[in-house]
Structures are given as C-alpha cells and as structure tokens.
Short mmCIF file of C-alpha atoms in Angstrom, two decimals:
data_model
loop_
_atom_site.label_atom_id
_atom_site.label_comp_id
_atom_site.label_asym_id
_atom_site.label_seq_id
_atom_site.Cartn_x
_atom_site.Cartn_y
_atom_site.Cartn_z
CA MET S 1 0.00 0.00 0.00
CA MET S 2 2.78 2.42 0.98
CA LEU S 3 4.69 1.50 -2.17
CA ARG S 4 1.59 2.17 -4.29
CA ALA S 5 1.09 5.63 -2.69
CA LEU S 6 4.76 6.46 -3.26
CA GLY S 7 4.46 5.33 -6.88
CA LEU S 8 1.39 7.54 -7.43
CA LYS S 9 3.16 10.54 -5.88
CA LEU S 10 6.15 9.94 -8.15
CA ILE S 11 3.89 9.80 -11.22
CA LEU S 12 2.12 12.97 -10.10
CA VAL S 13 5.42 14.81 -9.59
CA LEU S 14 6.74 13.67 -12.98
CA GLY S 15 3.45 14.65 -14.62
CA LEU S 16 3.59 18.14 -13.11
CA ALA S 17 7.22 18.53 -14.10
CA ALA S 18 6.30 17.73 -17.69
CA CYS S 19 3.76 20.60 -17.62
CA ALA S 20 6.32 23.15 -16.48
CA ALA S 21 7.64 25.68 -18.96
CA PRO S 22 10.74 24.57 -20.81
CA PRO S 23 13.98 26.15 -19.67
CA ALA S 24 14.89 29.44 -21.34
CA PRO S 25 17.33 29.03 -24.20
CA GLN S 26 20.91 29.75 -23.28
CA VAL S 27 22.32 32.88 -24.85
CA GLN S 28 25.68 32.27 -26.46
CA LEU S 29 28.37 34.75 -25.48
CA GLY S 30 31.26 35.93 -27.60
CA ALA S 31 34.89 36.28 -26.52
CA ASP S 32 34.10 39.79 -25.28
CA GLY S 33 31.39 38.46 -22.95
CA ARG S 34 28.59 40.07 -24.95
CA PRO S 35 25.74 38.04 -26.49
CA LEU S 36 26.36 36.84 -30.02
CA GLN S 37 24.01 38.35 -32.56
CA THR S 38 21.39 36.08 -34.05
CA VAL S 39 19.96 36.53 -37.52
CA TYR S 40 16.65 38.40 -37.52
CA ARG S 41 14.36 36.80 -40.09
CA ILE S 42 11.19 38.38 -41.45
CA SER S 43 8.64 35.88 -42.71
CA PRO S 44 5.77 36.85 -45.03
CA VAL S 45 3.41 36.42 -42.08
CA ASP S 46 5.45 38.94 -40.06
CA ALA S 47 5.58 41.57 -42.83
CA PRO S 48 2.50 43.61 -41.81
CA ARG S 49 3.64 43.73 -38.17
CA VAL S 50 7.19 44.72 -39.14
CA ARG S 51 5.87 47.50 -41.37
CA GLN S 52 3.59 48.71 -38.56
CA ARG S 53 6.40 48.61 -35.97
CA MET S 54 8.67 50.66 -38.26
CA GLN S 55 5.89 53.21 -38.76
CA ASP S 56 5.07 53.28 -35.04
CA GLY S 57 8.74 53.78 -34.16
CA LEU S 58 9.11 56.70 -36.54
CA ASN S 59 5.81 58.22 -35.38
CA SER S 60 6.79 57.88 -31.74
CA LEU S 61 9.96 59.86 -32.41
CA ARG S 62 8.01 62.47 -34.34
CA GLN S 63 5.47 62.76 -31.53
CA GLN S 64 8.27 63.27 -28.97
CA ASN S 65 9.38 66.19 -31.12
CA GLY S 66 5.91 67.75 -31.44
CA LEU S 67 5.29 66.55 -35.01
CA PRO S 68 2.17 64.90 -36.47
CA PRO S 69 2.23 61.20 -37.33
CA LEU S 70 3.01 59.82 -40.77
CA THR S 71 0.33 57.80 -42.53
CA PRO S 72 1.12 54.85 -44.81
CA ASN S 73 0.99 55.33 -48.58
CA SER S 74 1.00 52.25 -50.80
CA ARG S 75 2.73 54.03 -53.70
CA LEU S 76 5.58 55.18 -51.47
CA ALA S 77 5.76 51.63 -50.07
CA SER S 78 6.05 50.27 -53.61
CA ALA S 79 8.90 52.67 -54.39
CA ALA S 80 10.61 51.73 -51.10
CA ALA S 81 10.30 47.97 -51.70
CA THR S 82 11.59 48.31 -55.26
CA HIS S 83 14.64 50.23 -54.12
CA ALA S 84 15.37 47.81 -51.25
CA ARG S 85 15.46 44.90 -53.73
CA ASP S 86 17.61 46.93 -56.11
CA MET S 87 20.15 47.83 -53.38
CA SER S 88 20.50 44.11 -52.63
CA PHE S 89 21.01 43.44 -56.33
CA GLN S 90 23.71 46.14 -56.45
CA SER S 91 25.20 44.99 -53.12
CA ARG S 92 25.50 48.55 -51.84
CA PRO S 93 23.33 50.95 -49.88
CA TRP S 94 22.89 54.12 -51.87
CA HIS S 95 20.14 56.28 -53.25
CA TRP S 96 20.68 55.56 -56.95
CA GLY S 97 18.94 52.71 -58.72
CA SER S 98 20.80 50.23 -60.91
CA ASP S 99 19.13 51.97 -63.86
CA GLY S 100 20.42 55.37 -62.67
CA SER S 101 17.07 56.36 -61.15
CA SER S 102 16.83 58.87 -58.32
CA PRO S 103 14.37 58.64 -55.43
CA MET S 104 12.25 61.29 -57.19
CA GLN S 105 12.05 59.19 -60.32
CA ARG S 106 11.18 56.05 -58.36
CA VAL S 107 8.28 57.64 -56.46
CA SER S 108 7.01 59.15 -59.70
CA ARG S 109 7.20 55.73 -61.44
CA ALA S 110 5.24 54.27 -58.53
CA GLY S 111 2.46 56.79 -59.26
CA TYR S 112 3.05 59.13 -56.30
CA ASP S 113 2.16 62.68 -57.33
CA GLY S 114 3.12 64.37 -54.08
CA MET S 115 6.42 65.84 -52.97
CA LEU S 116 9.28 63.55 -52.03
CA ILE S 117 10.64 64.63 -48.64
CA GLY S 118 13.40 62.06 -48.24
CA GLU S 119 14.56 58.49 -48.45
CA LEU S 120 16.12 56.53 -45.59
CA ILE S 121 18.23 53.49 -46.44
CA SER S 122 20.18 50.91 -44.53
CA GLU S 123 22.20 47.75 -45.13
CA THR S 124 22.19 45.83 -41.87
CA PHE S 125 21.42 42.70 -39.91
CA GLU S 126 19.45 44.83 -37.41
CA ASN S 127 15.71 44.73 -36.89
CA GLU S 128 13.36 47.65 -37.48
CA PHE S 129 13.78 49.10 -33.96
CA GLU S 130 17.58 49.10 -34.12
CA THR S 131 17.47 50.56 -37.62
CA VAL S 132 15.23 53.46 -36.58
CA ASN S 133 17.54 54.14 -33.61
CA ALA S 134 20.56 54.16 -35.93
CA TRP S 135 18.81 56.62 -38.24
CA MET S 136 17.98 58.90 -35.32
CA SER S 137 21.62 58.93 -34.21
CA GLU S 138 22.78 60.41 -37.54
CA PRO S 139 22.04 64.11 -38.23
CA GLU S 140 21.17 63.60 -41.93
CA THR S 141 18.63 60.84 -41.40
CA ARG S 142 17.27 62.38 -38.20
CA GLN S 143 16.53 65.53 -40.21
CA VAL S 144 14.47 63.49 -42.69
CA ILE S 145 12.50 61.71 -39.95
CA LEU S 146 11.74 65.00 -38.20
CA ASP S 147 10.94 67.00 -41.35
CA ARG S 148 7.76 68.99 -40.64
CA ARG S 149 6.63 68.70 -44.27
CA ALA S 150 6.45 64.88 -44.19
CA GLN S 151 2.94 63.46 -43.93
CA GLU S 152 3.16 60.04 -45.55
CA LEU S 153 5.58 57.16 -45.63
CA GLY S 154 6.29 53.94 -47.42
CA VAL S 155 8.29 51.15 -45.76
CA GLY S 156 10.11 48.50 -47.76
CA TRP S 157 12.84 45.95 -47.24
CA HIS S 158 14.52 43.03 -48.88
CA GLN S 159 16.18 40.21 -46.94
CA ASP S 160 19.06 38.25 -48.45
CA SER S 161 19.44 34.52 -47.82
CA ASN S 162 22.16 35.22 -45.23
CA GLY S 163 19.72 37.40 -43.25
CA LYS S 164 21.08 40.81 -44.31
CA LEU S 165 18.32 43.40 -44.52
CA TRP S 166 18.13 46.24 -47.00
CA TRP S 167 15.73 48.80 -45.51
CA THR S 168 14.18 51.70 -47.42
CA VAL S 169 11.70 54.22 -46.02
CA VAL S 170 10.36 56.97 -48.28
CA LEU S 171 8.68 60.06 -46.82
CA GLY S 172 6.42 62.35 -48.81
CA ALA S 173 3.82 65.09 -48.67
CA PRO S 174 0.66 64.64 -50.79
CA GLY S 175 -0.68 66.90 -53.48
CA ARG S 176 2.23 69.21 -54.13
CA GLY S 177 3.75 67.65 -57.22
CA ALA S 178 7.31 66.62 -58.00
CA ASP S 179 8.25 70.05 -59.38
CA VAL S 180 8.18 71.50 -55.85
CA VAL S 181 11.02 69.20 -54.79
CA ALA S 182 13.43 70.64 -57.33
CA SER S 183 12.79 74.16 -56.11
CA THR S 184 13.03 73.40 -52.41
CA PRO S 185 16.37 74.89 -51.26
CA SER S 186 16.58 72.89 -48.03
CA TRP S 187 16.39 69.60 -49.90
CA ASP S 188 20.03 68.50 -50.07
CA GLY S 189 20.31 65.31 -52.05
CA PHE S 190 17.93 62.68 -50.82
CA GLY S 191 18.00 63.12 -47.07
CA GLY S 192 19.39 59.82 -46.01
CA VAL S 193 22.50 57.80 -45.72
CA GLY S 194 23.32 54.13 -45.67
CA PHE S 195 24.78 52.42 -42.66
#
C-alpha cells in the first residue's frame, strides 16, 4: 500500500514537471562576454507587423518632437520595396537605382504625385527598432524623420538569404507635385545615408 502511494506521488510529480515551462534558451556569449548576434528573419506572415512597428517607431519619435504622425501610402511603399530589392542586387546601400534612377524618379514611377521629402536606407542585420535608432543617431537621417513637411511614408525591405536586410523608407507630402522638390532649397540630395 505504501509503495503504491509512493508510486502515485512519483507519477504525479513527474506529470507536473512535464507541464512546467521549458527552460529558457541559453544565450551564447562571444569572446568579449557580450551576447552573439542572431539573424533576424522576417517571414511573409510577419511583414504587416514589421511595417507597422517601423511606422510606429518613426511616429513615436516624431510625436516626442511635437510633429504629427506619418500615414502609410501604398505608392511610397512600392517605391521603397523596389529600391530595397535593387540595393540588394547592387550589393550597396545608396540612393541611386541600378538603372540610374533617383528617389524622385522612383516615387514618380510608382504613381506618387506628391512631394518627395526624403529616403532613408540601410544595409544591416538589425531589426526595425535598431534601424530606426541608428537613423535617429545620424544628423542627416534624423533631419528626414523629423521634417515637418512629411505626412506620408512607405516602408520597404529586402532580406538576403544570409539574413542581411536592406531597408528603405520613403517620406512624402501629398498633393504638391514633384516640381516642388526641385525648387526646395533645403532639400540637399535625398535626405538619407546608408549604414
């Protein structure tokens, strides 16, 4: 009888132990004692959330600086995605397309008839949060994010098989036409740099 009760207690304890949460994965540390970076992968299912988090991050920074939020624009997103793929193809982060196109030409080709405010680009293994923080730490890209004229944005990226991300964010203002961009003296290039 005592042996049976002990056996039932042992089964109960083992059963409860099986229900417990699995142990947290061990973080691998490098020679410097810091965690080794893991590859951040974006699946098609994650794409809408990633796009929203990028937008929310940029809007949070704008709000902290007394600026209105940016709203998504599908034409700007198309121009951004096209350029992200093209930067990967060219294997370099820069504002010129492999066909020689400028950001202005790309947003126009995508059907955007507003004013291009700027283009943010990045070649990185970092996620959307780290990328926004990197942009905010650089005066040129920070200026684009905090441009008072910006009202809309398009977020695009391309991920290589090794996990490298090519980010592009295009900011615009609706209804002003591309000719305004050329005459805007404060517009110095394309308002972004690659990291």
